[in-house]
Short mmCIF file of C-alpha atoms (C1' of nucleotides) in Angstrom, two decimals:
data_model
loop_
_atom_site.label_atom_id
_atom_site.label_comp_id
_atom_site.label_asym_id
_atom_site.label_seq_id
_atom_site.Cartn_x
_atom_site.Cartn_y
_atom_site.Cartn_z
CA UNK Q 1 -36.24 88.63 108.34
CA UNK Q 2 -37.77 89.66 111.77
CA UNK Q 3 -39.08 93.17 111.19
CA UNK Q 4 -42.09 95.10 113.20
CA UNK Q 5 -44.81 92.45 113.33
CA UNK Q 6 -42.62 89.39 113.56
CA UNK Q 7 -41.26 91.20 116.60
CA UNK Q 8 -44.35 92.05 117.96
CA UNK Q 9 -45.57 88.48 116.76
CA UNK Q 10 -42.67 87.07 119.43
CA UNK Q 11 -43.27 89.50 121.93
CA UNK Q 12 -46.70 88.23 122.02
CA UNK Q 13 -45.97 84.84 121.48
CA UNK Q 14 -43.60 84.24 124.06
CA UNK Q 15 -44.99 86.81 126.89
CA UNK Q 16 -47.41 84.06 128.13
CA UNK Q 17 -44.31 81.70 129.04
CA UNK Q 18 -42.08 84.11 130.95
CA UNK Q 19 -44.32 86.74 132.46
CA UNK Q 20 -43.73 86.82 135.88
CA UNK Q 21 -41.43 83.48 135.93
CA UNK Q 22 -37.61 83.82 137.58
CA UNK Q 23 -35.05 83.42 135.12
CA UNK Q 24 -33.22 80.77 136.92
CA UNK Q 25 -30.15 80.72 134.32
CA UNK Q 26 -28.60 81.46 131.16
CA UNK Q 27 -26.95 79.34 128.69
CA UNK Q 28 -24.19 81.36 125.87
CA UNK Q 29 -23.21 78.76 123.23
CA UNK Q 30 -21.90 81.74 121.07
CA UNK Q 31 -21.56 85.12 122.75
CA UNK Q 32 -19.97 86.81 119.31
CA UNK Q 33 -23.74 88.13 118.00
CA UNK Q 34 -24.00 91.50 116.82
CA UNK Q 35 -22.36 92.66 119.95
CA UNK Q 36 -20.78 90.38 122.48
CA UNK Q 37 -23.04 89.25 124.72
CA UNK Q 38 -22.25 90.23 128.51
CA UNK Q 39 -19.53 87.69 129.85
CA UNK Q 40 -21.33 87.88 133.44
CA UNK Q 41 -25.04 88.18 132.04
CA UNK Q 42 -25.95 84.65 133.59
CA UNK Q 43 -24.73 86.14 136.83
CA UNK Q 44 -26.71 89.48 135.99
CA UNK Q 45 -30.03 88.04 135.10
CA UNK Q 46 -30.35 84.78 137.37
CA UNK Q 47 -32.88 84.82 140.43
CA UNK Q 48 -34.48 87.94 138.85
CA UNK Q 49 -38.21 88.09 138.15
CA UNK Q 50 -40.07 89.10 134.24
CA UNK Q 51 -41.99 92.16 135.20
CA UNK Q 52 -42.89 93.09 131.62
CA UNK Q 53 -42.28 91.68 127.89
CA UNK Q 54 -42.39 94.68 125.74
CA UNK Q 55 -41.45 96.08 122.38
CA UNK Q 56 -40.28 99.06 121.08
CA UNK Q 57 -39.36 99.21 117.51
CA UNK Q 58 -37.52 95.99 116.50
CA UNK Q 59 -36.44 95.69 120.08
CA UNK Q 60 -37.62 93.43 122.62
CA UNK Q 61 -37.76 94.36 126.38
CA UNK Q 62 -37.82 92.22 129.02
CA UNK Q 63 -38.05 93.93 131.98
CA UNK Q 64 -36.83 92.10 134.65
CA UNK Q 65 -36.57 93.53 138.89
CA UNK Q 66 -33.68 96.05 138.42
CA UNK Q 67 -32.75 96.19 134.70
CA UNK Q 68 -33.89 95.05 131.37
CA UNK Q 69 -32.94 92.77 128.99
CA UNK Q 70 -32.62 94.38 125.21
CA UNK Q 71 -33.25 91.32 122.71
CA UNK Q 72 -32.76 92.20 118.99
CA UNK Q 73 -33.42 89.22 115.96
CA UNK Q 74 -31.60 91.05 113.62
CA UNK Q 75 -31.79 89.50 110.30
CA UNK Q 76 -32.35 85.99 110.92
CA UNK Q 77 -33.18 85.84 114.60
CA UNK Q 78 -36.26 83.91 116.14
CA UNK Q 79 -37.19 82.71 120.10
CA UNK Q 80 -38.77 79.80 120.34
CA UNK Q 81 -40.15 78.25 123.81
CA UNK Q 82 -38.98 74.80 124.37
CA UNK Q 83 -38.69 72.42 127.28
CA UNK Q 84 -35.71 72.66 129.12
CA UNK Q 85 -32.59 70.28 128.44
CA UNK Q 86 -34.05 70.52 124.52
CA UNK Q 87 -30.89 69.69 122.62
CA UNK Q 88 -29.99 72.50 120.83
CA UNK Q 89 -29.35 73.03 116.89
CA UNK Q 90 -25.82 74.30 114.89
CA UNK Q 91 -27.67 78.30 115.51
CA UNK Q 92 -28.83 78.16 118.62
CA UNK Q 93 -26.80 80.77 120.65
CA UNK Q 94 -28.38 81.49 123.62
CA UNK Q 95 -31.21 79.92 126.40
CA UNK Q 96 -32.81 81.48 129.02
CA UNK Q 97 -34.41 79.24 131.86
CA UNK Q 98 -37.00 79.71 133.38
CA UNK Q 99 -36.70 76.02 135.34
CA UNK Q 100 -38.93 73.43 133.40
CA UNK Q 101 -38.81 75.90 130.04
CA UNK Q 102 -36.54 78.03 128.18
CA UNK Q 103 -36.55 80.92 126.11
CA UNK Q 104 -34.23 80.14 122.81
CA UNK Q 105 -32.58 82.18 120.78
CA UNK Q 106 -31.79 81.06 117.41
CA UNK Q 107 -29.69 83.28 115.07
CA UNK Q 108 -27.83 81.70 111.79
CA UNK Q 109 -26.36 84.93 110.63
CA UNK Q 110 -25.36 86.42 113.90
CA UNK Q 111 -26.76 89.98 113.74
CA UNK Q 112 -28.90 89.82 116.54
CA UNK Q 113 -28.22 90.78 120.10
CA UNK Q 114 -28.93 90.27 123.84
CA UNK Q 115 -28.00 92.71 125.97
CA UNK Q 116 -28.49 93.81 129.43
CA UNK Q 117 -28.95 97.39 131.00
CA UNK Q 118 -29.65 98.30 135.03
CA UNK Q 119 -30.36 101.96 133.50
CA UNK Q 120 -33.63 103.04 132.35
CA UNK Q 121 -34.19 101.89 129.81
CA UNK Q 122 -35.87 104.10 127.15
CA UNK Q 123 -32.02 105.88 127.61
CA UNK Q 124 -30.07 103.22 126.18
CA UNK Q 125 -28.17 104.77 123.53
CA UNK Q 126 -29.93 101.78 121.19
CA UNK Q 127 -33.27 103.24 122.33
CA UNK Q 128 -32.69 106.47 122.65
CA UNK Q 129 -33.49 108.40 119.34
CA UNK Q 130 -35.56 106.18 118.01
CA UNK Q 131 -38.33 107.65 116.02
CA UNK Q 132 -42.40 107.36 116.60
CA UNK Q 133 -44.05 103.88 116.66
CA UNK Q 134 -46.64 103.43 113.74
CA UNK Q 135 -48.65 101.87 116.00
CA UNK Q 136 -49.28 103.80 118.21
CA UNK Q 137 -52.64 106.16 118.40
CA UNK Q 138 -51.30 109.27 117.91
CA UNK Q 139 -49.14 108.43 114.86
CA UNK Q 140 -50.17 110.60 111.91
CA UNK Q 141 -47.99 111.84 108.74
CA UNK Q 142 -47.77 115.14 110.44
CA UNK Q 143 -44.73 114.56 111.94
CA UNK Q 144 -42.92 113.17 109.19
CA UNK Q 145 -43.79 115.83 106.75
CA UNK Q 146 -42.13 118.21 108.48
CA UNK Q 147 -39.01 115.94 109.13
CA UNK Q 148 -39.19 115.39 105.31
CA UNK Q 149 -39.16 119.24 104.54
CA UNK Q 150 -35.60 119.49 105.49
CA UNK Q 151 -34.01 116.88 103.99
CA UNK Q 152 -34.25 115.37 100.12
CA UNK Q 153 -33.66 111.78 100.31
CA UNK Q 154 -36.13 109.11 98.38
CA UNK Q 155 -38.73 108.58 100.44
CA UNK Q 156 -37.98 105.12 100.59
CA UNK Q 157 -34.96 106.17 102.72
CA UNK Q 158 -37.13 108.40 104.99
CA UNK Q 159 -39.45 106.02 106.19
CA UNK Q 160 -37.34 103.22 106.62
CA UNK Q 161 -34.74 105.80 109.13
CA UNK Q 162 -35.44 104.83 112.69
CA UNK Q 163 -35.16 108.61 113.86
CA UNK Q 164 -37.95 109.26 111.20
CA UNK Q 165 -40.23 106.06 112.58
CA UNK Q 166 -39.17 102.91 113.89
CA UNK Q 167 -40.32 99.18 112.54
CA UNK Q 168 -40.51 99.81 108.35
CA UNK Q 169 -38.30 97.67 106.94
CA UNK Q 170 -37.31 97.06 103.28
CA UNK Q 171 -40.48 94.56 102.92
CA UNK Q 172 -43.12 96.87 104.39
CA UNK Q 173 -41.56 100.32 102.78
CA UNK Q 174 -41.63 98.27 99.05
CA UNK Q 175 -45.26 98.03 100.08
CA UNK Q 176 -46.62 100.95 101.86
CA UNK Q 177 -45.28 102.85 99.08
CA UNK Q 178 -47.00 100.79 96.56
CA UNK Q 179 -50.54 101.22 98.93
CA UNK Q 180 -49.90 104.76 98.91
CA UNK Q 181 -49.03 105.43 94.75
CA UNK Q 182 -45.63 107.26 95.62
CA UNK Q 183 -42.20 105.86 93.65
CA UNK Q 184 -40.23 104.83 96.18
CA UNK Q 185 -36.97 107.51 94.49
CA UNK Q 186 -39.25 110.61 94.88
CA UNK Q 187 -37.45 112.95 96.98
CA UNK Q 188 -39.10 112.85 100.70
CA UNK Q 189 -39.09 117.16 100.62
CA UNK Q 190 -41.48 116.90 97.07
CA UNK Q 191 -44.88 115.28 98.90
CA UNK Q 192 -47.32 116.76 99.68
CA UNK Q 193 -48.56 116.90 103.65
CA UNK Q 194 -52.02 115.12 102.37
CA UNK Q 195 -49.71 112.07 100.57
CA UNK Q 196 -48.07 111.69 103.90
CA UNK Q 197 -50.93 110.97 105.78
CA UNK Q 198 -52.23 108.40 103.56
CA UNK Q 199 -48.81 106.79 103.60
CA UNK Q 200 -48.44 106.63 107.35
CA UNK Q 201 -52.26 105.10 107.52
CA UNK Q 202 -50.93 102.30 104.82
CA UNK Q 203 -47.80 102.19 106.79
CA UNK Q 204 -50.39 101.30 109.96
CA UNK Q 205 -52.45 99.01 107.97
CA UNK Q 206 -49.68 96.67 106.26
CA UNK Q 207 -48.09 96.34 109.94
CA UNK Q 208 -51.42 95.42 111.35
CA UNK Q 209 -52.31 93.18 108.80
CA UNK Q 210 -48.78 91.36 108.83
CA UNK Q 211 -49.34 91.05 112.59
CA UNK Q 212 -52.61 89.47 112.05
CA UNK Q 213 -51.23 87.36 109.19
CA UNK Q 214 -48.73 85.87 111.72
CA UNK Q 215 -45.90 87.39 109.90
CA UNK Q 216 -44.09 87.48 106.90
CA UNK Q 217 -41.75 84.29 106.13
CA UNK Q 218 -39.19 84.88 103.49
CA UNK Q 219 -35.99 82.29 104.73
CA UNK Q 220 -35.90 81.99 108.91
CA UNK Q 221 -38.12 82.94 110.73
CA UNK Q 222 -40.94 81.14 113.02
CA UNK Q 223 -43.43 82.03 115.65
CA UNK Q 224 -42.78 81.13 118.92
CA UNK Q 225 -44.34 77.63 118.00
CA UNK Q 226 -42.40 76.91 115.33
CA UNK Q 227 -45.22 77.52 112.66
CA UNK Q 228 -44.14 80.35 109.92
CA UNK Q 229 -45.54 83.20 109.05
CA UNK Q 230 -48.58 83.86 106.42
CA UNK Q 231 -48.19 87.37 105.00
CA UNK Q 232 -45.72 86.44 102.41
CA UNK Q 233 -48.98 85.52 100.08
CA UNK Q 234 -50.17 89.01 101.17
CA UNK Q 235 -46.91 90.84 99.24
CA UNK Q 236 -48.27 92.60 96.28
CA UNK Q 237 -44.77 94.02 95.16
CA UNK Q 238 -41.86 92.31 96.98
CA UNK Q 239 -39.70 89.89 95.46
CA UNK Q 240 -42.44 90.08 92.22
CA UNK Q 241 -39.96 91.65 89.53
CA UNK Q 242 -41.72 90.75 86.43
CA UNK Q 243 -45.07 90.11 87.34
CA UNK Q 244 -47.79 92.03 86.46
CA UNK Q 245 -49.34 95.23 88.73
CA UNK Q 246 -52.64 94.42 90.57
CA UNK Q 247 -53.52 97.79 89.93
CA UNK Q 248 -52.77 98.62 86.43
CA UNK Q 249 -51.41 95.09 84.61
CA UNK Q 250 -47.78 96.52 83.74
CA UNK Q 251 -44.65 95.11 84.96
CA UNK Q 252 -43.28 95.27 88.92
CA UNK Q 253 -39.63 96.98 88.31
CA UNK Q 254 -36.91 96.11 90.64
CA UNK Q 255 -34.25 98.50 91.23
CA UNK Q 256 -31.46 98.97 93.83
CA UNK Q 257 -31.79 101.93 96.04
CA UNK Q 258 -29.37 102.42 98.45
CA UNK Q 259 -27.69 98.90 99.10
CA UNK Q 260 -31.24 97.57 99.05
CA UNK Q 261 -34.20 96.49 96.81
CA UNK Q 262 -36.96 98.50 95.72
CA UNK Q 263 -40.08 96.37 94.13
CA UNK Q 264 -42.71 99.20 92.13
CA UNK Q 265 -45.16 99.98 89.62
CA UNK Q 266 -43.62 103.09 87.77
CA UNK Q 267 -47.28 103.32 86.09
CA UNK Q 268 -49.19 103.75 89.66
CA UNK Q 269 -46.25 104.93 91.97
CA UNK Q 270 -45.12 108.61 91.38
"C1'" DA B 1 -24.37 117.82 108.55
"C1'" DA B 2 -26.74 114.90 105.49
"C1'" DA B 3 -25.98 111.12 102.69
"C1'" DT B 4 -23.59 107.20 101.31
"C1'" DT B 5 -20.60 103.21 102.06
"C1'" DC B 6 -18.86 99.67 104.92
"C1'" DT B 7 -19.32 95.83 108.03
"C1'" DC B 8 -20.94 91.92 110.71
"C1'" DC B 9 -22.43 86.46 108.86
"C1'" DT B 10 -24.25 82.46 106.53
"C1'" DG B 11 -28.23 80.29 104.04
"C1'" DA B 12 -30.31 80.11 99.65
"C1'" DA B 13 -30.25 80.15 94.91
"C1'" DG B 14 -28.20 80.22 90.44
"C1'" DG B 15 -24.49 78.90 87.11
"C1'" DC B 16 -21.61 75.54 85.13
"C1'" DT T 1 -24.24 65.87 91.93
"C1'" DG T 2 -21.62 69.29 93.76
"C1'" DC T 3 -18.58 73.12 93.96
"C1'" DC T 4 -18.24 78.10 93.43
"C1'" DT T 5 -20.20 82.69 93.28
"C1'" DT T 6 -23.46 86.07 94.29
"C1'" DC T 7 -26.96 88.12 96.89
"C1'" DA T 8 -29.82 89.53 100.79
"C1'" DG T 9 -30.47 92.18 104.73
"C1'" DG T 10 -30.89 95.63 110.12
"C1'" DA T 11 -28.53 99.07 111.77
"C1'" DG T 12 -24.40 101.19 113.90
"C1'" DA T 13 -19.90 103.00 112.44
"C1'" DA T 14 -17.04 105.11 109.29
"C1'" DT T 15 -16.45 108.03 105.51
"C1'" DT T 16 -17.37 111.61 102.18
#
DNA sequence: AAATTCTCCTGAAGGC
DNA sequence: TGCCTTCAGGAGAATT
């Protein structure tokens, strides 16, 4: 499940094959993703030019001359570069060609998206309110502290709300919090501004790390190449219900908060 | 108004 | 072996 570093992992993987190339058509075998995808976009995009292949949050932005495309994985979503005239598989949705090459969009589950804006971009109403990047140099706990103040959610919650920060999914919250020693039900307006700041530097270093690591693989998803990620050996907490605490030797509890899965160590997170 | 629930979809895993 | 059921999960929309 494609969160912050497998989309930066993409982003990075595939940037070498399409910067600067003209996207000289599309291919829609299934335009019912997430959202429909654009009925004309093959008209839209065609004879235009990559400028850019950025990121922001789990969004990918390829920024062509005179719009940008918006590429999201979802849950199950990965781009692989392939020679053109590849044949595809059952999941393959959508190519982009670039001539002797395409850009491929695989997505069993259908959650992703691929859409296309001649607006600036950063005022998409998908972009719009997102929240600070982790990544980036001026990212401190600061800011979410005081967000936190107001509002009494688990922290778990907070930090995984795009208006609060973008990119921390359910793996990387499970473990930041575990890094950090807070339980992941503690209400986000009962820690303290110094506990913040520790958890946004774990938050920093897990997402580094994963990005380093190639990624986390749990079910789908690939780099560019094909090869799978090699965080999942890094997980200290996730998906290890029953197994015993690195730190302290008791038991990793699973419990459901919200629709989704904690992983903790009552003993070290509180 | 913040917080929770619902929804999209299908592969994987577990039970019998 | 294979069918059936359950679960997972990002994020906007709907609901409370």
């Amino acid at each position: 499940m494609p969160e912050l570093p497998e989309v930066e992992i993409s982003r990075r993987g595939i940037e070498p094959h399409i910067l600067g190339r003209e996207v000289t058509g599309v291919v829609v075998r299934q335009p019912r993703l997430r959202w429909p995808i654009p009925p004309d976009l093959g008209r839209q995009v065609s004879g235009r030019r990559v400028e850019a292949v950025e990121r922001r949050a789990k969004y990918l932005l390829l920024r062509l001359q005179q719009g940008t495309l918006i590429i999201h994985l979802g849950m199950s979503g990965s781009l692989r570069i392939l020679p053109s005239g590849t044949p595809p598989g059952r999941h393959d949705h959508v190519d982009l060609l670039f001539g002797d090459h395409c850009l491929r969009l695989r997505d069993p589950r259908r959650f992703g998206a691929v859409l296309w804006t001649r607006e600036a971009v950063e005022e998409h109403p998908l972009i719009r309110h997102l929240g600070p990047e982790p990544l980036a140099p001026e990212f401190s706990g600061d800011g979410i502290y005081q967000l936190a103040r107001a509002r009494r959610v688990p922290v778990k919650n907070l930090i995984m709300d795009g208006r609060v920060m973008v990119g921390v999914g359910n793996i990387y919250a499970n473990e930041a919090l575990f890094a950090a020693g807070i339980h992941p039900h503690r209400p986000c307006n009962r820690i303290s501004l110094a506990r913040y700041r520790d958890l946004s530097e774990q938050i920093r270093r897990i997402l580094s790390e994963a990005i380093r690591q190639g990624g986390t693989t749990l079910r789908d998803f690939r780099q560019e190449d094909g090869r799978p990620g090699y965080f999942a050996r890094r997980l200290t907490v996730y998906g290890r219900a029953g197994e015993p605490c690195p730190g302290c030797g008791g038991t990793i509890r699973q419990r459901h908060i919200g629709q989704r899965s904690s992983y903790f160590c009552p003993h070290c997170q509180r």
